[in-house]
Amino acid sequence: MPAQINRQFQLAKRPVGVPDRDTFSYVEVPLGEPGPGQILVKNQYLSLDPAMRGWMNDARSYVPPVGIGQVMRALGVGQVIASQNPQFAVGDTVNGALGVQDYFLGEPAGFYKVDPKRAPLPLYLSALGMTGMTAYFGLLDVGQPKAGETVVVSAAAGAVGSVVGQIARIKGCRVVGIAGGAEKCRYLKEELGFDGAIDYKNEDVQAALKRECPKGVDVFFDNVGGDILDAVLTRLAPKARIVICGAISQYNNKEAVRGPANYLSLLVNRARMEGMVVIDYTSRFPEGIRDMSGWLAEGKLKSKEDVAEGLENFPEALLKLFSGENFGKLVLKI
Ligand SMILES: NC(=O)c1ccc[n+]([C@@H]2O[C@H](COP(=O)([O-])OP(=O)(O)OC[C@H]3O[C@@H](n4cnc5c(N)ncnc54)[C@H](OP(=O)(O)O)[C@@H]3O)[C@@H](O)[C@H]2O)c1
């Protein structure tokens, strides 16, 4: 029988600006067998995340960069097809850092089991996965919204942002989303129940914030940074909280990241700005998953997945995150 092949995308070089197909090398390697403590997983869905752009940089961060020649890091779900690890059996469905490849072979550090009968697999990468947990803990733990307050979220129609806004609504807040394009803004208001939406591609964000947030902004959950962060800084309410979840507008910069020019608004409003990284909340995920599952079952929370297909299309699929072509949590079906 011919040896089975594992297709992989390895990091070929550190991109300057927007990554492209040449950032990666596509290779086909023979598939090995698990050694002691290892498992072999057939990857089914990979999570495509803006953070992957940061992992390509040779810079200190909350996880080490991907090395040149290493398989590009990606979270995903897949099925165990061989195991020499007593914690995982053949047939288990697992969630972990599977990498951009057809099969994962190695020690399942940080992997956990999910039940494919309880929810469609992509949901374990969106509302019930790292994305949903980012929204849940970032908003509730760091943003600390109170009923009646105004919550603004950027990249609001995206995976994290759309969940943030819905949780804020569940908690009784007035919610305004900032997103690119009329269709995304319509979706926020008509399908997710946001109170207001700002189309940053077609309107003046500062003027629109004045219209949508007459009493100021109590919580800003920021996924974008740059001009949008600066605009929201001018509309803070006293004691406002800004959650720095991400800054996607800055990830492909060729020059230094642009910092917030209007930060003195924090002083004037006795406000605070705090970063959050979801991995700090791993031990509390069961709490988040319990609430999110309940809200999904009650119909209070909607999760939208955008499924791209085919490992071979990985480089182009990833770029949808930076052009805004994705609508919902972007996953790649293998
Ligand atoms: N801190 C953490 O632990 C953590 C964990 C997960 C994710 N994050 C961060 O959360 C943010 C959202 O991630 P996600 O996975 O939910 O992705 P996503 O929002 O589903 O997709 C990214 C969206 O960002 C918007 N965007 C791209 N370039 C932009 C620009 N230059 N200016 C304004 N908007 C831009 C696009 O929406 P439009 O069409 O609206 O432009 C795009 O759809 C990212 O910043 C990510 O790094 C942080």
PDB file of C-alpha atoms in Angstrom, residues 206-310:
ATOM      1  CA  GLN A 206     -17.163  60.526  14.576  1.00  0.00           C
ATOM      2  CA  ALA A 207     -20.407  62.145  13.402  1.00  0.00           C
ATOM      3  CA  ALA A 208     -22.182  58.772  13.416  1.00  0.00           C
ATOM      4  CA  LEU A 209     -21.034  58.082  16.989  1.00  0.00           C
ATOM      5  CA  LYS A 210     -22.577  61.392  18.055  1.00  0.00           C
ATOM      6  CA  ARG A 211     -25.853  60.320  16.446  1.00  0.00           C
ATOM      7  CA  GLU A 212     -25.860  56.745  17.796  1.00  0.00           C
ATOM      8  CA  CYS A 213     -24.409  57.380  21.264  1.00  0.00           C
ATOM      9  CA  PRO A 214     -25.942  60.649  22.508  1.00  0.00           C
ATOM     10  CA  LYS A 215     -24.977  59.843  26.124  1.00  0.00           C
ATOM     11  CA  GLY A 216     -21.438  58.766  25.224  1.00  0.00           C
ATOM     12  CA  VAL A 217     -19.784  55.350  25.159  1.00  0.00           C
ATOM     13  CA  ASP A 218     -19.543  53.377  28.409  1.00  0.00           C
ATOM     14  CA  VAL A 219     -17.814  50.284  27.000  1.00  0.00           C
ATOM     15  CA  PHE A 220     -15.857  50.076  23.760  1.00  0.00           C
ATOM     16  CA  PHE A 221     -14.836  46.583  22.678  1.00  0.00           C
ATOM     17  CA  ASP A 222     -12.140  47.241  20.104  1.00  0.00           C
ATOM     18  CA  ASN A 223     -11.110  44.737  17.449  1.00  0.00           C
ATOM     19  CA  VAL A 224      -9.755  47.262  14.957  1.00  0.00           C
ATOM     20  CA  GLY A 225      -7.571  50.030  16.472  1.00  0.00           C
ATOM     21  CA  GLY A 226      -6.306  52.931  14.325  1.00  0.00           C
ATOM     22  CA  ASP A 227      -8.765  55.625  13.218  1.00  0.00           C
ATOM     23  CA  ILE A 228     -11.777  53.863  14.716  1.00  0.00           C
ATOM     24  CA  LEU A 229     -10.223  53.702  18.179  1.00  0.00           C
ATOM     25  CA  ASP A 230      -9.321  57.376  17.916  1.00  0.00           C
ATOM     26  CA  ALA A 231     -12.860  58.310  16.910  1.00  0.00           C
ATOM     27  CA  VAL A 232     -14.435  56.393  19.806  1.00  0.00           C
ATOM     28  CA  LEU A 233     -11.982  57.956  22.263  1.00  0.00           C
ATOM     29  CA  THR A 234     -13.594  61.337  21.530  1.00  0.00           C
ATOM     30  CA  ARG A 235     -17.019  60.040  22.668  1.00  0.00           C
ATOM     31  CA  LEU A 236     -16.231  58.356  25.994  1.00  0.00           C
ATOM     32  CA  ALA A 237     -18.623  58.638  28.929  1.00  0.00           C
ATOM     33  CA  PRO A 238     -17.157  59.171  32.402  1.00  0.00           C
ATOM     34  CA  LYS A 239     -15.555  55.973  33.806  1.00  0.00           C
ATOM     35  CA  ALA A 240     -15.675  54.274  30.379  1.00  0.00           C
ATOM     36  CA  ARG A 241     -13.908  50.953  29.801  1.00  0.00           C
ATOM     37  CA  ILE A 242     -12.104  50.140  26.556  1.00  0.00           C
ATOM     38  CA  VAL A 243     -11.330  46.475  25.921  1.00  0.00           C
ATOM     39  CA  ILE A 244      -8.328  46.092  23.620  1.00  0.00           C
ATOM     40  CA  CYS A 245      -9.111  42.747  22.015  1.00  0.00           C
ATOM     41  CA  GLY A 246      -7.359  43.331  18.701  1.00  0.00           C
ATOM     42  CA  ALA A 247      -6.231  45.929  16.174  1.00  0.00           C
ATOM     43  CA  ILE A 248      -6.759  44.316  12.784  1.00  0.00           C
ATOM     44  CA  SER A 249      -6.309  47.644  10.952  1.00  0.00           C
ATOM     45  CA  GLN A 250      -2.674  47.590  12.107  1.00  0.00           C
ATOM     46  CA  TYR A 251      -1.661  43.935  11.582  1.00  0.00           C
ATOM     47  CA  ASN A 252      -0.344  44.377   8.029  1.00  0.00           C
ATOM     48  CA  ASN A 253       1.348  47.739   8.618  1.00  0.00           C
ATOM     49  CA  LYS A 254       4.714  48.135   7.002  1.00  0.00           C
ATOM     50  CA  GLU A 255       5.500  50.955   9.402  1.00  0.00           C
ATOM     51  CA  ALA A 256       5.136  51.068  13.178  1.00  0.00           C
ATOM     52  CA  VAL A 257       1.701  50.433  14.670  1.00  0.00           C
ATOM     53  CA  ARG A 258      -0.254  53.666  15.011  1.00  0.00           C
ATOM     54  CA  GLY A 259      -1.095  54.426  18.627  1.00  0.00           C
ATOM     55  CA  PRO A 260      -4.191  56.275  19.811  1.00  0.00           C
ATOM     56  CA  ALA A 261      -3.693  60.016  19.417  1.00  0.00           C
ATOM     57  CA  ASN A 262      -6.746  60.876  21.543  1.00  0.00           C
ATOM     58  CA  TYR A 263      -5.680  58.967  24.631  1.00  0.00           C
ATOM     59  CA  LEU A 264      -5.982  62.006  26.895  1.00  0.00           C
ATOM     60  CA  SER A 265      -9.718  61.364  26.778  1.00  0.00           C
ATOM     61  CA  LEU A 266      -8.920  58.557  29.255  1.00  0.00           C
ATOM     62  CA  LEU A 267      -7.645  61.180  31.671  1.00  0.00           C
ATOM     63  CA  VAL A 268     -10.523  63.612  31.202  1.00  0.00           C
ATOM     64  CA  ASN A 269     -13.125  60.852  31.606  1.00  0.00           C
ATOM     65  CA  ARG A 270     -11.317  58.842  34.334  1.00  0.00           C
ATOM     66  CA  ALA A 271     -11.580  55.979  31.855  1.00  0.00           C
ATOM     67  CA  ARG A 272      -9.442  52.883  31.419  1.00  0.00           C
ATOM     68  CA  MET A 273      -8.160  50.830  28.528  1.00  0.00           C
ATOM     69  CA  GLU A 274      -7.148  47.204  29.112  1.00  0.00           C
ATOM     70  CA  GLY A 275      -5.858  44.436  26.905  1.00  0.00           C
ATOM     71  CA  MET A 276      -7.163  40.869  27.100  1.00  0.00           C
ATOM     72  CA  VAL A 277      -5.902  37.536  25.767  1.00  0.00           C
ATOM     73  CA  VAL A 278      -8.359  34.673  25.709  1.00  0.00           C
ATOM     74  CA  ILE A 279      -5.867  31.989  26.751  1.00  0.00           C
ATOM     75  CA  ASP A 280      -5.780  33.551  30.233  1.00  0.00           C
ATOM     76  CA  TYR A 281      -9.358  32.331  30.678  1.00  0.00           C
ATOM     77  CA  THR A 282      -8.850  28.685  29.686  1.00  0.00           C
ATOM     78  CA  SER A 283      -9.688  27.384  33.160  1.00  0.00           C
ATOM     79  CA  ARG A 284     -12.997  29.300  33.063  1.00  0.00           C
ATOM     80  CA  PHE A 285     -14.088  28.128  29.570  1.00  0.00           C
ATOM     81  CA  PRO A 286     -16.687  25.678  31.022  1.00  0.00           C
ATOM     82  CA  GLU A 287     -18.470  28.662  32.606  1.00  0.00           C
ATOM     83  CA  GLY A 288     -18.482  30.548  29.291  1.00  0.00           C
ATOM     84  CA  ILE A 289     -19.518  27.496  27.256  1.00  0.00           C
ATOM     85  CA  ARG A 290     -22.388  26.801  29.663  1.00  0.00           C
ATOM     86  CA  ASP A 291     -23.835  30.318  29.258  1.00  0.00           C
ATOM     87  CA  MET A 292     -23.219  30.474  25.509  1.00  0.00           C
ATOM     88  CA  SER A 293     -24.828  27.026  24.934  1.00  0.00           C
ATOM     89  CA  GLY A 294     -27.840  28.133  26.955  1.00  0.00           C
ATOM     90  CA  TRP A 295     -28.244  31.356  24.959  1.00  0.00           C
ATOM     91  CA  LEU A 296     -27.853  29.466  21.669  1.00  0.00           C
ATOM     92  CA  ALA A 297     -30.509  26.937  22.725  1.00  0.00           C
ATOM     93  CA  GLU A 298     -32.880  29.715  23.827  1.00  0.00           C
ATOM     94  CA  GLY A 299     -32.419  31.505  20.494  1.00  0.00           C
ATOM     95  CA  LYS A 300     -30.958  34.598  22.207  1.00  0.00           C
ATOM     96  CA  LEU A 301     -27.598  34.167  20.486  1.00  0.00           C
ATOM     97  CA  LYS A 302     -26.924  33.530  16.813  1.00  0.00           C
ATOM     98  CA  SER A 303     -23.637  32.214  15.476  1.00  0.00           C
ATOM     99  CA  LYS A 304     -22.748  32.702  11.838  1.00  0.00           C
ATOM    100  CA  GLU A 305     -19.980  30.722  10.184  1.00  0.00           C
ATOM    101  CA  ASP A 306     -18.366  31.492   6.835  1.00  0.00           C
ATOM    102  CA  VAL A 307     -17.032  28.209   5.473  1.00  0.00           C
ATOM    103  CA  ALA A 308     -14.242  28.253   2.874  1.00  0.00           C
ATOM    104  CA  GLU A 309     -13.354  24.895   1.360  1.00  0.00           C
ATOM    105  CA  GLY A 310     -10.142  23.061   0.573  1.00  0.00           C
TER     106      GLY A 310
END
